[in-house]
Structure formats: C-alpha cells, structure tokens
Tab-separated table of C-alpha atoms and ligand atoms in Angstrom:
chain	number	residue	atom	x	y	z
A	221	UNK	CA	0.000	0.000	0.000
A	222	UNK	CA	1.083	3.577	-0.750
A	223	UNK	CA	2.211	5.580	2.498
A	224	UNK	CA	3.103	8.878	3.254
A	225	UNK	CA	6.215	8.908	5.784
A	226	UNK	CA	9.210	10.760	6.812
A	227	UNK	CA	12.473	9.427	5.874
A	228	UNK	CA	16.223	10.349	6.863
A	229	UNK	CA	18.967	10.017	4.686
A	230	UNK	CA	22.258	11.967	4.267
A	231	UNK	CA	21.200	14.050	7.501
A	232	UNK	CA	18.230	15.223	5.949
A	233	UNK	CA	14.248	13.996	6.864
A	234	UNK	CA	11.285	14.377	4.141
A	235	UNK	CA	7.733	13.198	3.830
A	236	UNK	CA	7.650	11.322	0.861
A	237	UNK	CA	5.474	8.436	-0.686
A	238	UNK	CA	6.994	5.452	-0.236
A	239	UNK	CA	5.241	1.555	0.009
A	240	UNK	CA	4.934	-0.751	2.527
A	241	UNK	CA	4.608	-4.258	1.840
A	242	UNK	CA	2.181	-6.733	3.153
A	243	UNK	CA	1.874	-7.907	7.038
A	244	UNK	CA	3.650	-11.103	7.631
A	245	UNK	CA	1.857	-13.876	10.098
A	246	UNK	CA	2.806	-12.229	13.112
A	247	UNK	CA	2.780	-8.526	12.160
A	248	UNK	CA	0.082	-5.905	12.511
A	249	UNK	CA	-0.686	-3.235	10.055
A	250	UNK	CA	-1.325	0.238	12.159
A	251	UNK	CA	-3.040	3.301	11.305
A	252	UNK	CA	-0.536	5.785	13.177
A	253	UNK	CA	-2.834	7.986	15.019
A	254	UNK	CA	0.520	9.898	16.869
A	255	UNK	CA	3.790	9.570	16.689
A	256	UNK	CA	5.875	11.070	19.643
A	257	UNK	CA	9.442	12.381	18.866
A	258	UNK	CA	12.091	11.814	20.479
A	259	UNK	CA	15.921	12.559	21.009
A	260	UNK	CA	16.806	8.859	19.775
A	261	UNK	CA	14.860	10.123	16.032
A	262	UNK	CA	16.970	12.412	15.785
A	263	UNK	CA	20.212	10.228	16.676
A	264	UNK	CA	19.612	8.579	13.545
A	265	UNK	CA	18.591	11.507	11.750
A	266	UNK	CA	22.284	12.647	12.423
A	267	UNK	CA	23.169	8.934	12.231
A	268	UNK	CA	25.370	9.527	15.893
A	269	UNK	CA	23.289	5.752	15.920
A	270	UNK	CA	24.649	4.535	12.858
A	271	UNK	CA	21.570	2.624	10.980
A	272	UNK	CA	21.191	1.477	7.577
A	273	UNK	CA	19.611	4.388	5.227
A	274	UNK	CA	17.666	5.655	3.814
A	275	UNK	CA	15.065	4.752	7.642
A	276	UNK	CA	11.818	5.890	8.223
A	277	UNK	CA	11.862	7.792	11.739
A	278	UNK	CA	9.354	7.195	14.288
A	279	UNK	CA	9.459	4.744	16.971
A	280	UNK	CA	6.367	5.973	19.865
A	281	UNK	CA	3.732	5.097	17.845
A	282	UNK	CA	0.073	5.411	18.718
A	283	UNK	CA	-2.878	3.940	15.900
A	284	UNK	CA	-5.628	1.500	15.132
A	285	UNK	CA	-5.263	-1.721	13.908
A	286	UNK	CA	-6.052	-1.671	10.146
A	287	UNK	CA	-5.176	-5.155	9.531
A	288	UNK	CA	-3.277	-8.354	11.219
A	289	UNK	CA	-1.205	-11.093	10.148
A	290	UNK	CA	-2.439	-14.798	9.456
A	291	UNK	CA	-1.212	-15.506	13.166
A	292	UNK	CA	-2.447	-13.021	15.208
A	293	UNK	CA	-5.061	-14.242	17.253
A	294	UNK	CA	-5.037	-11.253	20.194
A	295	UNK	CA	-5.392	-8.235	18.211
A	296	UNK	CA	-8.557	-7.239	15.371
A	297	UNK	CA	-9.052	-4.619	13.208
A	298	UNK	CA	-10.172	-1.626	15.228
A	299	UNK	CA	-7.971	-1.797	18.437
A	300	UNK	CA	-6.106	0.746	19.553
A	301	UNK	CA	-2.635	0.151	20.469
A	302	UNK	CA	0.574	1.569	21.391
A	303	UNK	CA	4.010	0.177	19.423
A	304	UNK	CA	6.689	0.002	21.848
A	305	UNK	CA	10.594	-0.862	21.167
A	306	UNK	CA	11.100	-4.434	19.502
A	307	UNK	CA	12.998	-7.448	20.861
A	308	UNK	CA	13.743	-11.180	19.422
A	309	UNK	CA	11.746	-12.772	22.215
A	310	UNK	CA	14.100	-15.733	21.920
A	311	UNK	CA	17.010	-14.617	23.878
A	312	UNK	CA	18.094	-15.374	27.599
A	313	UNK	CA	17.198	-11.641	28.697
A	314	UNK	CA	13.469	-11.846	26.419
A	315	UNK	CA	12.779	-14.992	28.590
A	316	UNK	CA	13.482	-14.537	31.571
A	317	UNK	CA	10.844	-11.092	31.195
A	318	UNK	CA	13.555	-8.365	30.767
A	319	UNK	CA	12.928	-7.594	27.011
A	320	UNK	CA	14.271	-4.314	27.201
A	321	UNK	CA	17.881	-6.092	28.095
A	322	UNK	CA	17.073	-8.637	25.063
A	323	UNK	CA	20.644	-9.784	23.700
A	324	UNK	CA	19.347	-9.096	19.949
A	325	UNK	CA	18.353	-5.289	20.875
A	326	UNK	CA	20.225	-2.932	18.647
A	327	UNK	CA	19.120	-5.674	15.426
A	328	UNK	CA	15.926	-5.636	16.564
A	329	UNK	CA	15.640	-1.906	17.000
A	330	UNK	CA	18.185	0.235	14.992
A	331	UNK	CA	19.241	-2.904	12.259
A	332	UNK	CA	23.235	-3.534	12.086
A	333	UNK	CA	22.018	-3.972	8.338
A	334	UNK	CA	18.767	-3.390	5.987
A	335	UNK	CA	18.257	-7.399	6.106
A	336	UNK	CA	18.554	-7.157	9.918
A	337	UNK	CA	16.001	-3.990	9.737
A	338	UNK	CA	13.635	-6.735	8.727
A	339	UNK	CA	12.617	-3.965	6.058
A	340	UNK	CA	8.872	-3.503	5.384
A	341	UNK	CA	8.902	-0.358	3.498
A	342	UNK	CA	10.540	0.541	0.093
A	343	UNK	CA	11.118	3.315	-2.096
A	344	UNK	CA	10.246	2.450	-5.481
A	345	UNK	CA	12.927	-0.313	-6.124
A	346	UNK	CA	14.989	0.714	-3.167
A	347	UNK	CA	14.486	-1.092	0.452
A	348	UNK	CA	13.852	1.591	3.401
A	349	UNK	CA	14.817	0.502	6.655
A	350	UNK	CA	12.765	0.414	9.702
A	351	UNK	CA	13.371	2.086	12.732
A	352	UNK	CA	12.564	0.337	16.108
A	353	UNK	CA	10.220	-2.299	14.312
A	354	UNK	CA	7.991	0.311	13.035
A	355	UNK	CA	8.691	3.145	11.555
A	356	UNK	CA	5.659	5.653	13.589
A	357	UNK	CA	6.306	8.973	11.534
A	358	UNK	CA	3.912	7.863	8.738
A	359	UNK	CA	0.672	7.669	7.641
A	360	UNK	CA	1.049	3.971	8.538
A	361	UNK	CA	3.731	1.376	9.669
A	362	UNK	CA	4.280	-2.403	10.405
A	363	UNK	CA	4.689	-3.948	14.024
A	364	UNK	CA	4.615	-7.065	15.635
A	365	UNK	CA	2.676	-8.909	18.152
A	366	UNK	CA	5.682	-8.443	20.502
A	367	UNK	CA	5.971	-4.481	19.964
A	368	UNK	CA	2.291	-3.581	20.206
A	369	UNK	CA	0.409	-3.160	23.603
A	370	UNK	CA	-3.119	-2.909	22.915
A	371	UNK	CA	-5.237	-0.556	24.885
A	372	UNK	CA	-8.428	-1.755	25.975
A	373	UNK	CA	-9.755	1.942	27.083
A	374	UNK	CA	-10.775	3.630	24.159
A	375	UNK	CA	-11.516	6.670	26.142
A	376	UNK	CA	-8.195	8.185	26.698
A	377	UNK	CA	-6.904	9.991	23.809
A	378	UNK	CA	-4.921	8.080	21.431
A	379	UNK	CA	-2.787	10.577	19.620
A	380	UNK	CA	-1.128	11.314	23.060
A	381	UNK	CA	-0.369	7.735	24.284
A	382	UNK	CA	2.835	6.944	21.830
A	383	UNK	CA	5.480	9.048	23.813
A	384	UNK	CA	4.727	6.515	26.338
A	385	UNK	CA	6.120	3.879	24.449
A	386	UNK	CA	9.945	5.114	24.784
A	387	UNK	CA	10.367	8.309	26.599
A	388	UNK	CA	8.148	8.620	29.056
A	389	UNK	CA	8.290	4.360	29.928
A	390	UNK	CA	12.092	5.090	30.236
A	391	UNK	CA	11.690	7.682	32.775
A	392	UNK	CA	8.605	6.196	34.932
A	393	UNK	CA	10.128	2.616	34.659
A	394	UNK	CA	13.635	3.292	35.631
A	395	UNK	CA	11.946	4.502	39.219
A	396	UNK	CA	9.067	2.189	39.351
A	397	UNK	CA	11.028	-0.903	37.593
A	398	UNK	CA	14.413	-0.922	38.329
A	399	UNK	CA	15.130	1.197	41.373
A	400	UNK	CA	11.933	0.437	43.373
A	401	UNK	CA	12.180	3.079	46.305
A	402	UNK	CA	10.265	2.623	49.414
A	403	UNK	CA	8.258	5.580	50.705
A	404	UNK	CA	11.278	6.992	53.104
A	405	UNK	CA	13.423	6.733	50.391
A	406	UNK	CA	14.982	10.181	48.685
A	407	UNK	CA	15.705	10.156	45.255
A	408	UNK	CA	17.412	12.774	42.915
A	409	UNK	CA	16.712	13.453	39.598
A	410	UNK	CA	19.521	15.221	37.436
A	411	UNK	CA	18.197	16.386	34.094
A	412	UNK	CA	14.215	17.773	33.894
A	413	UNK	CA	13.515	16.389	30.112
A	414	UNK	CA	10.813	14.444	29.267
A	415	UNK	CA	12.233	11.607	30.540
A	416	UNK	CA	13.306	13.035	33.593
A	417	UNK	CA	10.222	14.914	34.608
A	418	UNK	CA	8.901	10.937	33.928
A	419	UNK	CA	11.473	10.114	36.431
A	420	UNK	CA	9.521	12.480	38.861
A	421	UNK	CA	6.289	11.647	38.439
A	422	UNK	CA	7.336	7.489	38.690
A	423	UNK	CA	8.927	9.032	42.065
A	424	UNK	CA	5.749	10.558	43.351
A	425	UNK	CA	3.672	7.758	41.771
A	426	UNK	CA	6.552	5.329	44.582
A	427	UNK	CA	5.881	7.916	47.276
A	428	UNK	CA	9.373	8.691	47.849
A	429	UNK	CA	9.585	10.874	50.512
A	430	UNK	CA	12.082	13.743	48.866
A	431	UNK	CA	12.089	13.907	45.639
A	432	UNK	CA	15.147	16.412	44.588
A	433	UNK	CA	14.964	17.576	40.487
A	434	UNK	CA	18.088	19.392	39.345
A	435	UNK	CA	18.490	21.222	36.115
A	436	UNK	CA	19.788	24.588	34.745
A	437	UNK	CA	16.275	26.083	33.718
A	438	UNK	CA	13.949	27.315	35.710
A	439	UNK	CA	10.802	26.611	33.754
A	440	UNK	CA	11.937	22.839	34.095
A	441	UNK	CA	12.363	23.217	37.405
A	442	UNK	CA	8.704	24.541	37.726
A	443	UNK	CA	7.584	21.570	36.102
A	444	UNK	CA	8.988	19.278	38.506
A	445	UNK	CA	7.514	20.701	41.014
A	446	UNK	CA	4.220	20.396	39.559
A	447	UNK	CA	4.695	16.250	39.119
A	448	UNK	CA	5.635	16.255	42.404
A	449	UNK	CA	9.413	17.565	43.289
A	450	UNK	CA	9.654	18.386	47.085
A	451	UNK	CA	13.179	20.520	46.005
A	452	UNK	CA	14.462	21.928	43.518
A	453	UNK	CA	17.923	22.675	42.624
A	454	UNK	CA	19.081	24.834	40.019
A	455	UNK	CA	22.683	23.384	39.283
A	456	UNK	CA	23.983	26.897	37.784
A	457	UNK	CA	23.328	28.685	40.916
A	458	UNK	CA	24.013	26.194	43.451
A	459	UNK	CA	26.058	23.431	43.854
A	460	UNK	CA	23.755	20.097	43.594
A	461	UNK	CA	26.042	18.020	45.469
A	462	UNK	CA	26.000	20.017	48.358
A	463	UNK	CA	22.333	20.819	48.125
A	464	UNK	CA	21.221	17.243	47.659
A	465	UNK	CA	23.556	16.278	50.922
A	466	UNK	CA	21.882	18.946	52.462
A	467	UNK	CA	18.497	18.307	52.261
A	468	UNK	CA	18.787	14.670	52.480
A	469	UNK	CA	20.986	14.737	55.300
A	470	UNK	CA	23.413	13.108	54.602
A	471	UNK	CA	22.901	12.050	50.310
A	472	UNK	CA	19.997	10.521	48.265
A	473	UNK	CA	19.313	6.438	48.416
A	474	UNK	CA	19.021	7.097	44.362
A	475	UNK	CA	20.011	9.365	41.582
A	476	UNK	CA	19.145	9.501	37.953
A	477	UNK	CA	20.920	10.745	35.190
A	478	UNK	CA	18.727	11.733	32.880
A	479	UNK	CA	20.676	14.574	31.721
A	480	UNK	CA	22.901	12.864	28.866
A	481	UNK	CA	25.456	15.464	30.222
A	482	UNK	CA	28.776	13.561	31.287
A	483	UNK	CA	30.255	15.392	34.049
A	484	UNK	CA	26.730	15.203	35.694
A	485	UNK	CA	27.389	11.352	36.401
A	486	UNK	CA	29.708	12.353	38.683
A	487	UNK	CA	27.134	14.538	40.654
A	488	UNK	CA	25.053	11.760	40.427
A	489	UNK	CA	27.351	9.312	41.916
A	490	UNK	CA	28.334	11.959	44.619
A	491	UNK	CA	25.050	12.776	45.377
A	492	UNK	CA	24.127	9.081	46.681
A	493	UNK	CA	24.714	8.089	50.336
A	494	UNK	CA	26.770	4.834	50.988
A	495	UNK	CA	25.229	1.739	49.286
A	496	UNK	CA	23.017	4.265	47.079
A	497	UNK	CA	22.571	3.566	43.580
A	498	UNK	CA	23.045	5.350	40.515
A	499	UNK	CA	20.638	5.261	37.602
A	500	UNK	CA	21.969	6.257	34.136
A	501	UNK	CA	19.670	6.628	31.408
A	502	UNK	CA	20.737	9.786	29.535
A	503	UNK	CA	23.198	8.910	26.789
A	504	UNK	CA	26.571	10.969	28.027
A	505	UNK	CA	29.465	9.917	26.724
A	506	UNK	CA	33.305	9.727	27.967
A	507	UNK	CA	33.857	10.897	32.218
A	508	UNK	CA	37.288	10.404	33.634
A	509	UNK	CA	36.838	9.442	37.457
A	510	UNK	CA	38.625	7.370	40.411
A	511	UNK	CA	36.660	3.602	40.727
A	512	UNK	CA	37.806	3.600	44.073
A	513	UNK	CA	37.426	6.657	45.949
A	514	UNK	CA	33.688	7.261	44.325
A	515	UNK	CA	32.222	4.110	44.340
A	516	UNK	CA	34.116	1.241	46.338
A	517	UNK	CA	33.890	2.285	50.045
A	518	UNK	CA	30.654	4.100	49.707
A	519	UNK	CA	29.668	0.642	48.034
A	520	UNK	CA	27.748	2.582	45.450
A	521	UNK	CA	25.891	0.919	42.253
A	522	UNK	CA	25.868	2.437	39.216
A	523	UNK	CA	23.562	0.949	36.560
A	524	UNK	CA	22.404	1.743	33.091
A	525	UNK	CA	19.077	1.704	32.402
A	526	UNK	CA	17.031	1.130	29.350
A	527	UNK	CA	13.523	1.679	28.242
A	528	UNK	CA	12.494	2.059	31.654
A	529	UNK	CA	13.696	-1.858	32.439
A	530	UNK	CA	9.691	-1.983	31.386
A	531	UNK	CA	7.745	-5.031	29.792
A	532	UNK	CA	5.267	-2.596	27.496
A	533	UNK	CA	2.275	-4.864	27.935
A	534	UNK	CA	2.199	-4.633	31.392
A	535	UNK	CA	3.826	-0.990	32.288
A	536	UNK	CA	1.615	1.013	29.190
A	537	UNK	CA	-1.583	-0.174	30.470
A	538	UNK	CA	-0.591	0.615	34.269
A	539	UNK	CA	0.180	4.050	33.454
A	540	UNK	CA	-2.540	4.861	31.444
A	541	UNK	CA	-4.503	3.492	34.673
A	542	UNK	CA	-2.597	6.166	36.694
A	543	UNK	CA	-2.793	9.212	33.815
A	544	UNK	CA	-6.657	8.544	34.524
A	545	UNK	CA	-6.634	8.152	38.408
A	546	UNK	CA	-4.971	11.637	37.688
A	547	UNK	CA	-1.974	10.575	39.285
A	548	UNK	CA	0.237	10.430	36.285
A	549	UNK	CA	-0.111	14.030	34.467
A	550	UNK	CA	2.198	12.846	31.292
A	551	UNK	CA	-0.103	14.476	28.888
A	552	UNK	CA	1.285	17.980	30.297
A	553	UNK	CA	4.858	17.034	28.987
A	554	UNK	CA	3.051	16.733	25.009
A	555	UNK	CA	2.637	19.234	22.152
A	556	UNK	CA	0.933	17.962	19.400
A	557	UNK	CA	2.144	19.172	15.616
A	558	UNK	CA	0.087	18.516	12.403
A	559	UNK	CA	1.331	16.082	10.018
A	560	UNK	CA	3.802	18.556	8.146
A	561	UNK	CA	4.954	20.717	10.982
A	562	UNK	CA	8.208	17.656	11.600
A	563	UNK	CA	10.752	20.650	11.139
A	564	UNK	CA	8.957	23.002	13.349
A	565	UNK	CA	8.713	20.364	15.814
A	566	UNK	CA	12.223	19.194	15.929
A	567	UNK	CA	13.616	22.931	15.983
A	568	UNK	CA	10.541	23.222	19.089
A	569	UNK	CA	12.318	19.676	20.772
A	570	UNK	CA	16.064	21.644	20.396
A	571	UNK	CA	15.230	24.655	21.562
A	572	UNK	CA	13.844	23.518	24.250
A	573	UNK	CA	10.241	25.117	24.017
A	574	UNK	CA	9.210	21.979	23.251
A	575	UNK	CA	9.373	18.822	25.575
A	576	UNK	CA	7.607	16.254	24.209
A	577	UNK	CA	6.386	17.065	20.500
A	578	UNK	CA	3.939	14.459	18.884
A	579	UNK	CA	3.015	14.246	15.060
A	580	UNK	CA	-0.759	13.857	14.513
A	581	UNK	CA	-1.361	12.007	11.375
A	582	UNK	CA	-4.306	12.097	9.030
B	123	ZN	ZN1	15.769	-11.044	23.117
C-alpha cells in the first residue's frame, strides 16, 4: 500500500510516498494515530546511531489496527494500540521477562544492516529501513505482536499515548522498575527532560519521601515541582552536590541521570549516600573518574538503564490506569504538531520550548 512517511537520509528527513509491503503472520498493520518524537529520532537523523539508510523515523507510535497477520489471534481490526521498542523474544534476557535487556536489541531496534532492519517499506525499487520495528512517523507502519500493547480503554486519547512507548516508559520505569524506592526513600533526579520529569512523576507515583529535580532552567524546574518535586535545585546557581547532601541529610538512596550530560554522572554518583545507587539513562558519553574513591567504600551501584527496564504490555496499560486516576499528568509534557509541521517540531524539541512534540497524522 502507498504511504506517506518521513524518511532520513544523508542528515536530511522528508515526507515522501513510499510503500509498505504486506503484514507477515505475526505482524500488525497500524493506522498511526501519533507519533511522539524523540531525542533517539533524531540520533539517527544525524546517524550519531549509525543505521542502515535511507530509515523511516518514528518509533512511539500510537494507531488503530487496520489489519493483522495470518497468526495473530489477540489483536482485530479496530484496536487501539501503542508500538513500543522491539525485541527477538528468543534470547536469555526476552525470557526470563527483561525484554528491554534482550541480547538481539540494537538488530531488533536500529538494524546492524537493511536485512537485519527486517525492512517492510521501500522506495520504489529501493528497500527503506525500519526504525525500532515500526517506523511511527507515517501515515502507517508495520509492528509485531511483541511491539504492540493494545489498549483496551478507548476513552483516553490516542494521539497522546505513543510518547509513552519510549520516553516517558524510560523515565517512569527506571523509578518504578528498576530502582523500586520505598516511601522513606529520597531520590534525585539530574536532568528535567521528558524523561526526567517521567522520572519524577514514577517518584511521586513510589511515594518517595524527597524527591530532589536538578536542572539549569527554571521553567523545568517549575515543572517538577508540579509532578511532584519536594526541592528543587538549580545546578547553575548552586552546587547540587552540596544541596542534595543537604536536604537529604546526609545524600539521596538514588540518583538519575537523565541529563545525557557527562560530568553530571559524577554529581550523580556523589550525590548518593553509601550503598546508594546510581541510575543512568541519559546517553553521556566519555567521564574520567577514580573507581575507588567514588564508588568502592561508599559501596555505590551504578547501573544503566534502558527503556524504563519496562515489559510494554504490562507498564503502558498501568500508566494509562494512573494518567486517569490523575496521578500520572504525562499528557502535560506533550505538544501535538500537524502532520507537516516535523521541522517546526524538531527545531521546538532543540530549543527547548518543546518537551515532548507528537506528530498527529491524518
Ligand atoms: Zn531477546
């Protein structure tokens, strides 16, 4: 069928017409509703993720089910779902129920090559690859019973729900999944972006007692406090090391790193009490420190953290439950963008006036 969808190649992102192929047993043909954008689109715009090209962005997809594959037995035409990251389903990780660790990940998600991008859409005579085994800044895109959460309450608003298939799982999930405070517990959160200001609202949603956000703008600081920050700490004016250590007495029994900022780690790890652990989930890159002196007799963990260490099915549906209990405000985070307004959108997302754009398709 003949689709309309944005595709990156040589740095540069158009909507064009391109074709996607017919759904394979296990595959679902979705109507994107919303796609969400996020920082990781434009990693392969830029290709800092190297991917095969030319790739159709898109990869927090929200739409109705348009058609299903010859196996597919617990979705029909008409459901609305969410398409979430991919993963083999076969591996160690994918077994034992932590998909987002699955061994075949990058494959799966970014293709090492088009083959291994499992391509669905082409260009004419040329193969476009697939992005996150979907492709969610079209008109329409190809998933498969793995990556696709179906959401039973067609009440909520579907164009909003794909950010939580990335972003906003990775920030929620890394609190309510991975670190699991208990209600005394402090927690600091070092970077207010989407998926940080997640990070706060999974730490209100834990009942963490403080709840510390640090960043270097004040509006984002506002926002935290609005999902739920007891402090805030603007790290230009203050030093967040001493402030956290401050207010916690003492140092935080968690920290995330949400900021992608490296020398932040290192306020992250020195923000932590002894035997406190250290969340990273922003993507920073090289940090020169001393194993020993910051993390060895403080018997610190630091741990990386992806997609929210979330199983979609399960985590989607639960905070969708909580957006509606109005105890999980994500949809304050979104922006919505018509169909051709991608540029305006990502220059929005850079600036910073923007946290959480979503493309409405049509
Ligand atoms: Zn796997």
């Amino acid at each position: 069928m003949n689709i309309k969808a944005y595709v990156a190649e040589d740095e540069q992102v158009q909507l064009k017409d391109l074709q996607l192929k017919d759904v394979g047993p296990d595959e679902l043909l979705v109507r994107i509703v919303g796609s969400g954008l996020c920082h990781t689109d434009l990693g392969v715009l830029h290709q800092d993720t190297p991917t095969p090209t030319p790739i159709v962005l898109g990869h927090e997809g929200a739409g109705i089910v348009e058609q299903t594959g010859s196996a597919v037995t617990d979705f029909e035409e008409g459901d609305h779902v969410v398409v979430s990251f991919n993963y083999c389903g076969k591996c160690e990780n994918c077994l034992n129920g932590v998909p987002s660790a699955c061994e075949n990940f990058f494959a799966a998600n970014f293709g090492v090559s088009m083959e291994e991008s499992d391509s669905k859409i082409a260009d004419g005579e040329e193969k476009v690859a697939r992005l996150f085994g979907q492709s969610s800044l079209a008109t329409h895109c190809i998933s498969n019973v793995r990556n696709t959460v179906k959401i039973e309450d067609k009440d909520v608003d579907l164009a909003l729900l794909g950010p939580l298939a990335c972003g906003i799982q990775t920030g929620a999930g890394t609190v309510l999944n991975k670190l699991k405070p208990g209600i005394g517990d402090a927690i600091v959160i070092f970077g207010c972006g989407s998926v940080g200001l997640s990070a706060v609202m999974g730490a209100k949603l834990a009942n963490c007692k403080t709840i510390i956000a640090a960043d270097v703008h004040e509006n984002r600081l506002e926002m935290a406090k609005e999902f739920g920050a007891t402090h805030v700490i603007n790290s230009k004016e203050e030093d967040p090391v001493e402030s956290v250590k401050s207010i916690t007495n003492g140092g935080a029994h968690f920290a995330i790193e949400a900021s992608g900022v490296s020398p932040v780690v290192l306020q992250a790890i020195r923000s932590v009490r002894p035997l406190g652990t250290i969340a990273l989930v922003g993507v920073a890159g090289n940090l020169d420190f001393h194993i020993h002196d910051e993390l060895i007799p403080t018997n610190k963990t630091m741990v990386g953290v992806v997609e929210g260490q979330a199983i979609p099915k399960l985590f989607i549906p639960e905070l969708i439950s909580q957006y509606k209990a109005g105890k999980f405000p994500f949809d304050k985070l979104i922006k919505k963008y018509d169909m051709d307004e991608l540029d305006k959108a990502i220059e929005d997302m850079e600036s910073g006036e923007t946290l959480k754009p979503v493309i409405e398709f049509s």
